[in-house]
Amino acid sequence: MPSLRLSLLASLGLCGCPAPGCTPVDPPLARVESLEGDPDWQKVQGIWREAAAIAGAGDYPFDEAGQRRLFADLEESRTLVQGLAARGLLTESEAGLLQEDVDELVGLVGSKRPTELRMATCYEPMPYTPVRDTLTRLEGRLPLLEKLAVDETLHPEVVRRVLARVEEDLELLESEEWLAGHPDHSVPDLDPVRASSQRARAAVERIEARLAAPGATPPEAPATIPEVEP
Amino acid sequence: MSVEAEPPARPYPWPRGLVVELTWRCDHACGHCYNVWKNPGVPAPEPLPTAALLSLLDRVVDEAHLSLLTLTGGEPLLHPGFFEVVEHLAPRVGLNLITHGGHLDDHTIARLVPDRIRTWELPLLAGRRALHDALSGRPGAFDRATAAMAALKAARQRVVAVFVALRPNLAELERVVELCVALGVDGLMLNRFNPGGAGARGIAALQADPSALQTMLDEAEALAARWDLPVACSIALPPCLLDLSRHLHLTAGFCALGTENAYYTVDPAGRLRPCNHSPTILGDLQTQPLRALLDGAELEAYVAARPAACAGCALERRCQGGCKAAAEACVGSPWEPDPFLGSFMHLGRLGSPGITLSGSR
């Protein structure tokens, strides 16, 4: 991490500038000592030390929660650096250099994969997430399905097949018995669920009407390849 | 957070799974197909009889305590013993199936559900019927693939769509994602074009430049977040050409060869290769145990291979300079840059080749 080290040194006024015509200036000792003893600066250094260790580590140096926390910490370090500059403990140019180092650390940390994605290779592509929010899925899928049915991107038989599955979800959401039997702490108020179900039902009926319209269905359903042609 | 040692190191660990190419036969004609027997001078392998193949796989599964086999081809459903293979293996080991979906009617699916196949991977190359069919080299491919996806989801199967990013279809990504959401598929594999086989003859027409790919990846990040759709970039994306550092919704990685995530490949004749993109034969599993091939000099040399231009880069050991199998298939050596890196390394966003990430500022 050469550039990071340079920036850290520069921020303490300990790095000479090699540019021609540039006269190194010794920083006021008091400012350096104040910075070194400042809790915010110490916190910045701690965050960066951790990020630098992660950046130089192996393929899966953290889990997803750890990755999120480290990104959040790095963002916090930006704010802390700005605060140090505002308090006169860093010059603006020093703070600018340090912000560049944060950019670099964010990039390096972002190139690492969390342990949950250890199996996310070509043939085990992603973590399995079997539990989905039925309501969210319906609200996302139905407008798309309607669009793809209207512009005939999808074959009508495919739309019918998808609708059958959507219907299963929708019937659950329309069932007061099912809702009562499956309390969801993330949905304390069921009225929005009922309203959403009504909108979804209306969308399903529009799609079904379109499929039933004369000429909506091509003469042949998509058939599998009839014979082997290697 | 735990810090782990950097792989790979000998002795190479057992892989979690293997890729099994059941047959070289296919009734699609994708211009981007990387099947190695479509490389010049690489003959299509003579397939083992089904019984011999199953005997070989039984032995390897036991030897390496494998948890996963990925069945592919060619088109695996064209293997005459396909159902026998699945019936035999499914109780013993997890199975993934890579298929174009053209042979998955309700009757066929009924023989394979509820618990024979863990993950189904089907192509979705465009959001428009005509383009998908053209890229597949087969009229009707789009309708058959989407019908198969809908039928599999109706049967509560785990389905992953595969989008291969080619110059002609880059603009299709949003429509493909919308299709995925509408069909209810569980995730999208977003692969850059990785030439080899038939694809090696179409690089100029099919290979997108880094700028166009970066734009597509940025779009993919936004779409993945918007639709909460898992998106995995399975083909290595050289970090000197593409920036995924802020793509928190995309997963990506580097060549897994020599690690437990490697996907060593068994060809139809029972020979082991480093992966399904590489034409290198590591040995014959009919006559040699898997451990002997993992410990062999051929694999060690292959793991060590990386382009000379990448020497000294901070990510040299992890990135390994893109896809060495594509380099081998198209340029003739895994020590050369693969066609993507070789074509565009002069544009490197971090500077000239060999400049390290950390020293690039």
XYZ file of C-alpha atoms in Angstrom:
591
model
C 0.000 0.000 0.000
C 2.665 2.535 -0.967
C 0.316 5.391 -1.698
C -1.518 4.881 1.573
C 1.680 5.023 3.544
C 2.751 8.107 1.674
C -0.503 9.793 2.469
C -0.279 8.887 6.118
C 3.223 10.275 6.292
C 2.222 13.314 4.351
C -0.658 13.905 6.700
C 1.812 14.077 9.538
C 3.988 16.455 7.585
C 6.818 13.963 7.449
C 7.014 13.450 3.719
C 9.047 15.785 1.581
C 7.621 16.841 -1.763
C 9.984 15.873 -4.616
C 8.485 18.333 -7.080
C 11.005 20.855 -8.490
C 10.619 24.264 -6.995
C 8.697 23.011 -4.024
C 10.207 23.943 -0.686
C 9.496 21.467 2.109
C 8.012 23.149 5.109
C 8.299 21.689 8.571
C 4.854 21.393 10.075
C 4.255 22.982 13.417
C 5.131 20.363 15.995
C 2.077 21.214 18.017
C -0.203 20.380 15.122
C 1.437 16.991 14.594
C 1.180 16.162 18.282
C -2.424 17.300 18.397
C -3.250 15.144 15.407
C -1.494 12.081 16.767
C -3.382 12.350 20.025
C -6.737 13.087 18.471
C -9.336 10.312 19.005
C -10.830 10.870 15.538
C -7.431 10.512 13.905
C -6.741 7.378 15.899
C -10.084 6.003 14.781
C -9.274 6.807 11.150
C -5.971 5.012 11.482
C -7.650 1.989 13.037
C -10.176 1.759 10.219
C -7.491 2.075 7.585
C -5.227 -0.460 9.227
C -8.065 -2.965 9.157
C -8.966 -2.127 5.557
C -5.334 -2.413 4.476
C -5.057 -5.823 6.140
C -8.223 -6.966 4.389
C -6.997 -5.603 1.071
C -3.847 -7.675 1.367
C -5.590 -10.815 2.577
C -6.836 -13.889 0.708
C -9.987 -14.476 -1.281
C -12.652 -14.444 1.421
C -11.432 -12.198 4.237
C -14.834 -11.337 5.673
C -18.471 -12.251 5.708
C -21.181 -10.055 4.171
C -21.901 -8.313 7.470
C -18.216 -7.638 7.931
C -17.931 -6.279 4.418
C -20.856 -3.915 4.981
C -19.410 -2.742 8.268
C -16.009 -2.082 6.742
C -17.528 -0.063 3.898
C -19.515 1.919 6.463
C -16.383 2.487 8.539
C -14.483 3.704 5.489
C -17.264 6.144 4.710
C -17.147 7.318 8.313
C -13.411 7.857 7.970
C -14.122 10.312 5.149
C -16.286 12.334 7.483
C -13.700 12.162 10.234
C -10.978 13.406 7.892
C -13.182 16.314 6.874
C -13.709 17.078 10.541
C -9.983 17.015 11.238
C -9.435 19.451 8.387
C -12.190 21.699 9.669
C -10.511 21.781 13.053
C -7.193 22.726 11.491
C -5.463 19.480 12.358
C -5.091 18.653 8.669
C -4.543 21.001 5.794
C -6.938 20.857 2.867
C -4.317 19.280 0.655
C -3.562 16.655 3.293
C -7.237 15.897 3.633
C -7.517 15.606 -0.151
C -4.694 13.089 -0.253
C -6.287 11.092 2.503
C -9.638 11.041 0.701
C -7.824 9.554 -2.301
C -6.524 6.821 -0.053
C -10.059 6.075 1.093
C -11.048 5.741 -2.572
C -8.241 3.279 -3.068
C -9.113 1.279 0.036
C -12.758 1.104 -0.965
C -11.717 -0.246 -4.359
C -9.402 -2.860 -2.885
C -11.883 -3.976 -0.245
C -14.588 -4.127 -2.920
C -12.535 -6.601 -4.913
C -12.780 -9.112 -2.054
C -15.597 -11.605 -1.793
C -17.467 -12.440 1.389
C -17.476 -15.993 2.696
C -21.149 -16.408 1.819
C -20.111 -16.291 -1.841
C -17.460 -18.946 -1.474
C -19.522 -21.170 -3.741
C -20.384 -18.425 -6.202
C -18.308 -19.886 -8.970
C -19.380 -20.757 -12.452
C -21.271 -23.871 -11.470
C -22.576 -23.016 -8.033
C -23.541 -19.547 -8.980
C -25.093 -17.923 -5.968
C -26.291 -18.415 -2.455
C -29.652 -20.099 -2.210
C -32.397 -17.779 -0.960
C -35.490 -19.976 -0.720
C -37.633 -17.609 1.328
C -38.923 -14.701 -0.659
C -41.345 -12.041 0.241
C -44.409 -13.159 -1.677
C -45.935 -9.748 -1.822
C -42.807 -8.014 -3.051
C -42.357 -10.678 -5.690
C -45.884 -10.265 -6.965
C -45.621 -6.503 -7.098
C -42.427 -6.767 -9.095
C -43.414 -9.568 -11.416
C -46.912 -8.714 -12.454
C -46.247 -5.368 -14.177
C -43.372 -6.979 -16.058
C -45.416 -9.995 -16.975
C -48.188 -7.764 -18.231
C -45.738 -5.758 -20.323
C -44.100 -8.859 -21.764
C -47.511 -10.329 -22.550
C -48.752 -7.175 -24.235
C -45.687 -6.714 -26.423
C -45.698 -10.465 -27.141
C -42.145 -10.950 -25.957
C -43.336 -14.080 -24.229
C -45.336 -16.751 -25.953
C -48.910 -16.819 -24.590
C -48.443 -20.379 -23.361
C -45.451 -19.245 -21.346
C -47.494 -16.375 -19.880
C -50.247 -18.809 -18.911
C -47.724 -21.047 -17.198
C -46.264 -18.164 -15.240
C -49.738 -16.900 -14.331
C -50.568 -20.256 -12.811
C -47.718 -19.837 -10.384
C -48.618 -16.210 -9.719
C -52.157 -17.329 -8.980
C -50.884 -19.602 -6.216
C -49.153 -16.692 -4.525
C -52.107 -14.421 -5.014
C -54.590 -16.888 -3.575
C -52.486 -17.085 -0.448
C -52.428 -13.320 -0.055
C -56.184 -13.142 -0.625
C -56.824 -15.728 2.056
C -57.575 -14.178 5.421
C -57.126 -17.602 6.948
C -53.654 -17.930 5.486
C -52.695 -14.417 6.529
C -53.917 -15.067 10.054
C -52.075 -18.360 10.180
C -48.787 -16.914 8.974
C -48.036 -13.884 11.106
C -45.210 -11.807 9.666
C -43.563 -9.415 12.055
C -42.216 -7.377 9.162
C -45.774 -6.661 7.994
C -47.607 -5.486 11.087
C -50.406 -3.852 9.084
C -52.266 -6.146 6.689
C -54.351 -3.461 5.005
C -51.605 -2.527 2.523
C -51.242 -6.233 1.756
C -54.930 -6.501 0.971
C -54.788 -3.402 -1.226
C -51.799 -4.765 -3.059
C -53.570 -8.070 -3.564
C -56.488 -6.269 -5.158
C -54.146 -4.478 -7.571
C -52.467 -7.744 -8.388
C -55.816 -9.434 -9.002
C -56.779 -6.661 -11.414
C -53.498 -7.092 -13.288
C -53.998 -10.852 -13.530
C -57.475 -10.314 -14.947
C -56.135 -7.883 -17.544
C -53.503 -10.367 -18.648
C -56.009 -13.201 -18.795
C -58.348 -11.064 -20.871
C -55.580 -10.338 -23.299
C -54.703 -14.012 -23.596
C -58.352 -14.813 -24.250
C -58.736 -12.177 -26.948
C -59.179 -13.490 -30.493
C -55.882 -13.845 -32.293
C -53.851 -13.522 -29.142
C -52.584 -17.072 -29.251
C -50.375 -18.180 -32.119
C -51.471 -21.462 -33.701
C -48.643 -23.472 -32.202
C -47.416 -23.643 -28.655
C -43.646 -23.770 -28.196
C -42.765 -27.385 -28.779
C -39.569 -29.049 -27.748
C -37.113 -29.883 -30.478
C -38.762 -32.815 -32.250
C -35.717 -34.767 -33.262
C -32.036 -34.945 -32.613
C -29.952 -33.072 -35.130
C -26.394 -33.164 -33.941
C -13.451 -10.966 10.058
C -11.050 -13.773 9.472
C -8.029 -13.492 7.261
C -7.315 -16.557 5.162
C -4.230 -17.824 3.440
C -4.025 -17.103 -0.235
C -4.817 -20.064 -2.485
C -3.850 -22.034 -4.468
C -1.111 -24.120 -2.919
C -0.053 -27.720 -3.321
C -1.271 -30.229 -2.580
C -4.357 -28.858 -4.253
C -7.472 -29.523 -2.202
C -10.251 -31.769 -3.351
C -12.716 -29.786 -5.396
C -16.288 -29.579 -4.189
C -17.505 -30.760 -7.549
C -16.714 -31.610 -11.129
C -18.157 -30.635 -14.479
C -19.162 -33.659 -16.545
C -19.492 -33.250 -20.299
C -21.863 -36.069 -21.150
C -21.763 -35.609 -24.906
C -20.231 -33.426 -27.572
C -23.496 -33.420 -29.529
C -25.699 -30.329 -29.600
C -28.591 -29.220 -31.766
C -27.961 -25.520 -31.278
C -25.248 -23.642 -33.133
C -24.232 -20.782 -30.849
C -21.528 -18.638 -32.405
C -20.017 -18.034 -28.962
C -19.817 -21.741 -28.026
C -16.533 -22.548 -26.273
C -16.751 -26.349 -26.408
C -13.165 -27.417 -26.832
C -13.813 -29.961 -29.563
C -14.756 -27.032 -31.788
C -11.176 -25.797 -31.579
C -9.075 -26.536 -34.668
C -7.374 -29.913 -34.439
C -9.279 -31.069 -31.359
C -11.361 -34.118 -32.297
C -14.729 -34.761 -30.696
C -14.099 -37.319 -27.947
C -15.476 -40.817 -28.348
C -17.975 -41.084 -25.488
C -17.762 -43.820 -22.905
C -20.598 -46.294 -22.676
C -23.014 -45.229 -19.967
C -22.060 -48.046 -17.622
C -18.371 -47.223 -17.880
C -19.044 -43.532 -17.307
C -21.119 -44.259 -14.202
C -18.468 -46.582 -12.848
C -15.850 -43.880 -13.323
C -17.992 -41.198 -11.694
C -18.872 -43.453 -8.759
C -15.208 -43.982 -8.095
C -14.313 -40.295 -8.338
C -17.233 -39.171 -6.169
C -16.135 -41.609 -3.481
C -12.467 -40.744 -3.795
C -12.916 -36.994 -3.466
C -16.125 -36.969 -1.382
C -17.651 -34.728 -4.029
C -20.858 -32.893 -3.226
C -21.708 -31.702 -6.720
C -21.557 -32.791 -10.345
C -22.571 -30.382 -13.081
C -23.907 -32.186 -16.127
C -23.307 -30.421 -19.407
C -22.265 -31.097 -22.951
C -22.883 -30.323 -25.796
C -26.521 -30.684 -24.901
C -26.620 -33.230 -22.086
C -30.162 -34.362 -22.800
C -28.923 -35.735 -26.118
C -26.857 -38.343 -24.271
C -28.628 -41.641 -24.887
C -28.271 -42.643 -21.239
C -29.135 -39.259 -19.749
C -31.969 -40.424 -17.502
C -30.008 -43.467 -16.405
C -27.118 -41.190 -15.460
C -29.380 -38.906 -13.429
C -31.228 -41.747 -11.723
C -27.951 -43.353 -10.750
C -26.127 -40.255 -9.536
C -28.861 -38.157 -7.921
C -29.116 -40.238 -4.743
C -25.350 -40.030 -4.272
C -24.351 -36.483 -5.172
C -25.940 -33.107 -5.950
C -26.516 -32.501 -9.652
C -26.631 -29.279 -11.623
C -27.786 -29.331 -15.212
C -26.661 -26.963 -17.961
C -29.045 -27.242 -20.893
C -30.446 -25.046 -23.632
C -33.879 -26.198 -22.519
C -35.086 -27.259 -25.931
C -35.826 -30.799 -24.802
C -37.503 -29.950 -21.510
C -41.180 -30.675 -22.046
C -43.520 -31.486 -19.177
C -42.914 -35.204 -19.529
C -39.156 -34.804 -19.349
C -39.338 -32.414 -16.421
C -41.651 -34.800 -14.573
C -38.899 -37.439 -14.711
C -36.403 -35.040 -13.157
C -38.396 -33.442 -10.326
C -38.785 -32.890 -7.470
C -35.300 -33.697 -6.265
C -33.052 -34.943 -9.030
C -31.520 -31.636 -10.153
C -30.326 -29.030 -7.674
C -29.898 -26.122 -10.100
C -30.968 -25.746 -13.703
C -28.958 -23.377 -15.893
C -30.620 -22.233 -19.116
C -29.516 -19.539 -21.576
C -31.321 -16.253 -21.998
C -29.244 -14.406 -24.560
C -31.681 -11.624 -25.376
C -35.016 -10.206 -24.385
C -36.171 -10.462 -27.957
C -37.120 -13.703 -29.636
C -35.345 -13.038 -32.949
C -31.997 -12.110 -31.416
C -31.940 -14.994 -28.957
C -32.755 -17.389 -31.781
C -30.074 -15.893 -34.012
C -27.417 -16.110 -31.324
C -28.472 -19.684 -30.590
C -28.418 -20.656 -34.254
C -31.797 -22.273 -33.813
C -35.258 -20.881 -34.608
C -37.678 -21.333 -31.734
C -34.918 -21.433 -29.118
C -36.277 -18.421 -27.196
C -39.800 -19.773 -26.859
C -38.512 -23.182 -25.839
C -36.085 -21.783 -23.269
C -38.649 -19.465 -21.685
C -41.284 -22.215 -21.727
C -38.844 -24.530 -19.987
C -38.039 -21.888 -17.359
C -41.741 -21.300 -16.681
C -42.383 -25.034 -16.433
C -39.429 -25.584 -14.112
C -40.532 -22.743 -11.837
C -44.059 -24.179 -11.847
C -42.412 -27.362 -10.582
C -40.646 -25.324 -7.896
C -37.184 -25.887 -9.254
C -34.183 -23.615 -8.791
C -33.493 -21.980 -12.139
C -30.624 -19.713 -13.150
C -30.637 -17.873 -16.462
C -27.340 -17.434 -18.269
C -26.662 -14.272 -20.247
C -23.461 -14.240 -22.281
C -22.499 -10.619 -22.922
C -21.682 -10.280 -26.606
C -21.355 -7.203 -28.767
C -24.715 -7.812 -30.438
C -26.691 -8.290 -27.205
C -25.207 -5.866 -24.660
C -28.220 -3.608 -24.918
C -30.497 -6.526 -24.072
C -29.537 -6.807 -20.439
C -32.439 -4.836 -18.993
C -34.979 -6.821 -20.982
C -33.308 -10.059 -19.955
C -33.436 -9.074 -16.295
C -37.102 -8.171 -16.667
C -37.719 -11.556 -18.218
C -35.940 -13.213 -15.327
C -38.121 -11.399 -12.825
C -41.318 -12.083 -14.747
C -40.489 -15.759 -15.116
C -39.516 -15.966 -11.463
C -36.050 -17.387 -12.025
C -33.755 -17.422 -9.035
C -30.724 -15.659 -10.413
C -28.778 -14.524 -13.420
C -25.342 -15.613 -14.482
C -23.809 -12.690 -16.331
C -20.818 -13.941 -18.251
C -18.584 -11.942 -20.505
C -17.823 -13.624 -23.820
C -14.912 -15.962 -23.238
C -13.648 -17.114 -26.613
C -12.754 -20.675 -27.460
C -14.135 -23.347 -29.730
C -16.561 -21.848 -32.214
C -16.280 -18.511 -30.435
C -12.613 -18.232 -31.299
C -13.622 -17.714 -34.902
C -15.927 -14.810 -34.087
C -13.955 -12.684 -31.670
C -14.082 -9.516 -33.763
C -17.840 -9.696 -34.093
C -18.678 -10.922 -30.608
C -16.169 -9.433 -28.170
C -17.240 -6.165 -26.542
C -14.659 -3.609 -25.476
C -14.066 -2.769 -21.790
C -15.935 0.508 -21.991
C -19.073 -1.154 -23.288
C -18.751 -3.960 -20.748
C -18.256 -1.482 -17.920
C -21.429 0.314 -18.927
C -23.282 -2.986 -18.964
C -21.898 -3.979 -15.553
C -22.954 -0.638 -14.101
C -26.405 -1.260 -15.521
C -26.387 -4.778 -14.085
C -25.559 -3.388 -10.646
C -28.544 -1.075 -10.771
C -30.865 -3.772 -12.082
C -29.735 -6.319 -9.511
C -30.431 -3.822 -6.758
C -33.749 -2.739 -8.216
C -35.123 -6.247 -8.650
C -33.270 -7.954 -5.814
C -31.997 -10.448 -8.353
C -28.771 -12.288 -7.553
C -26.306 -11.695 -10.388
C -23.041 -13.619 -10.641
C -20.274 -12.731 -13.081
C -18.745 -16.139 -13.568
C -16.057 -15.414 -16.119
C -13.038 -13.618 -14.680
C -13.160 -9.838 -15.157
C -9.639 -8.398 -15.200
C -9.585 -5.595 -12.606
C -7.077 -3.657 -14.713
C -9.761 -3.271 -17.399
C -13.017 -3.321 -15.453
C -13.964 -1.758 -12.151
C -16.336 -3.733 -9.958
C -15.235 -2.147 -6.745
C -18.549 -0.452 -6.053
C -20.739 -3.188 -7.522
C -21.982 -4.559 -4.264
C -24.840 -6.467 -5.890
C -22.697 -8.343 -8.398
C -20.504 -11.244 -7.455
C -17.341 -11.919 -9.362
C -14.182 -13.864 -8.925
C -11.013 -15.080 -10.484
C -9.885 -18.416 -11.855
C -10.498 -21.013 -9.140
C -8.067 -23.593 -10.492
C -6.132 -25.299 -7.738
C -8.704 -24.381 -5.085
C -11.678 -26.232 -3.695
C -13.885 -24.170 -6.001
C -12.130 -25.403 -9.142
C -14.370 -27.020 -11.692
C -12.177 -29.682 -13.204
C -13.965 -31.190 -16.136
C -14.527 -34.782 -17.179
C -14.928 -35.045 -20.942
C -17.189 -37.590 -22.687
C -14.259 -40.003 -22.963
C -13.527 -39.896 -19.233
C -10.473 -37.645 -19.403
C -9.867 -34.846 -16.927
C -9.237 -31.248 -17.995
C -8.462 -28.159 -15.846
C -11.888 -26.693 -16.683
C -14.492 -26.852 -19.391
C -12.842 -24.031 -21.380
C -9.424 -25.677 -21.508
C -8.416 -28.263 -24.101
C -5.527 -29.516 -21.932
C -5.876 -33.175 -20.954
C -4.580 -33.758 -17.433
C -5.037 -37.507 -17.654
C -7.479 -40.370 -18.059
C -9.751 -40.997 -15.094
C -10.441 -44.491 -16.380
C -6.934 -45.528 -15.513
C -5.804 -42.962 -12.919
C -7.276 -41.769 -9.635
C -8.253 -38.123 -9.366
C -5.602 -37.500 -6.714
C -2.847 -38.560 -9.087
C -4.031 -36.015 -11.639
C -4.374 -33.242 -9.049
C -0.821 -33.959 -7.935
C 0.516 -34.164 -11.467
C 3.000 -31.839 -13.098
C 0.536 -30.867 -15.825
C -1.882 -29.259 -13.394
C 0.868 -27.537 -11.428
C 2.195 -26.004 -14.631
C -1.269 -24.898 -15.629
C -1.981 -23.301 -12.248
C 1.319 -21.429 -12.469
C 0.607 -20.044 -15.925
C -0.161 -16.348 -16.277
C 0.716 -13.678 -18.813
C 4.211 -12.215 -18.585
C 2.693 -8.754 -18.844
C 0.999 -9.296 -15.477
C 4.275 -9.941 -13.642
C 4.627 -7.703 -10.630
C 0.984 -6.669 -10.469
C -0.384 -6.635 -6.949
C -3.170 -8.944 -8.070
C -0.992 -11.248 -10.158
C -1.487 -14.343 -8.031
C -5.182 -13.894 -7.486
C -6.292 -12.548 -10.847
C -3.934 -14.749 -12.858
C -4.353 -12.498 -15.855
C -7.886 -13.335 -16.923
C -8.809 -16.721 -18.358
C -5.795 -18.872 -19.160
C -8.030 -21.476 -20.797
C -9.279 -18.925 -23.315
C -5.685 -17.914 -23.939
C -4.781 -21.529 -24.519
C -7.741 -22.123 -26.833
C -7.310 -18.965 -28.894
C -3.644 -18.056 -28.680
C -2.139 -21.468 -28.065
C -0.700 -21.047 -24.579
C -2.046 -20.370 -21.083
C 0.963 -18.116 -20.592
C -0.406 -15.609 -23.082
C -3.063 -12.985 -22.313
C -6.553 -14.210 -23.090
C -8.225 -12.527 -26.097
C -10.017 -9.940 -23.963
C -6.958 -8.938 -21.980
C -4.724 -9.173 -25.026
C -6.986 -6.959 -27.111
C -7.459 -4.227 -24.562
C -4.643 -4.281 -22.014
C -3.216 -1.155 -23.602
C -6.351 0.637 -22.423
C -5.909 -0.508 -18.802
C -7.805 1.815 -16.517
C -5.017 1.546 -13.987
C -2.238 2.308 -16.407
C 0.143 0.210 -18.431
C 0.280 -3.555 -18.024
C 2.288 -4.561 -15.005
C 1.537 -1.467 -12.978
C 0.201 -2.562 -9.651
C -3.142 -1.576 -8.282
C -1.687 -0.058 -5.160
C 0.989 1.820 -7.017
C -1.183 3.125 -9.769
C -1.913 6.558 -8.394
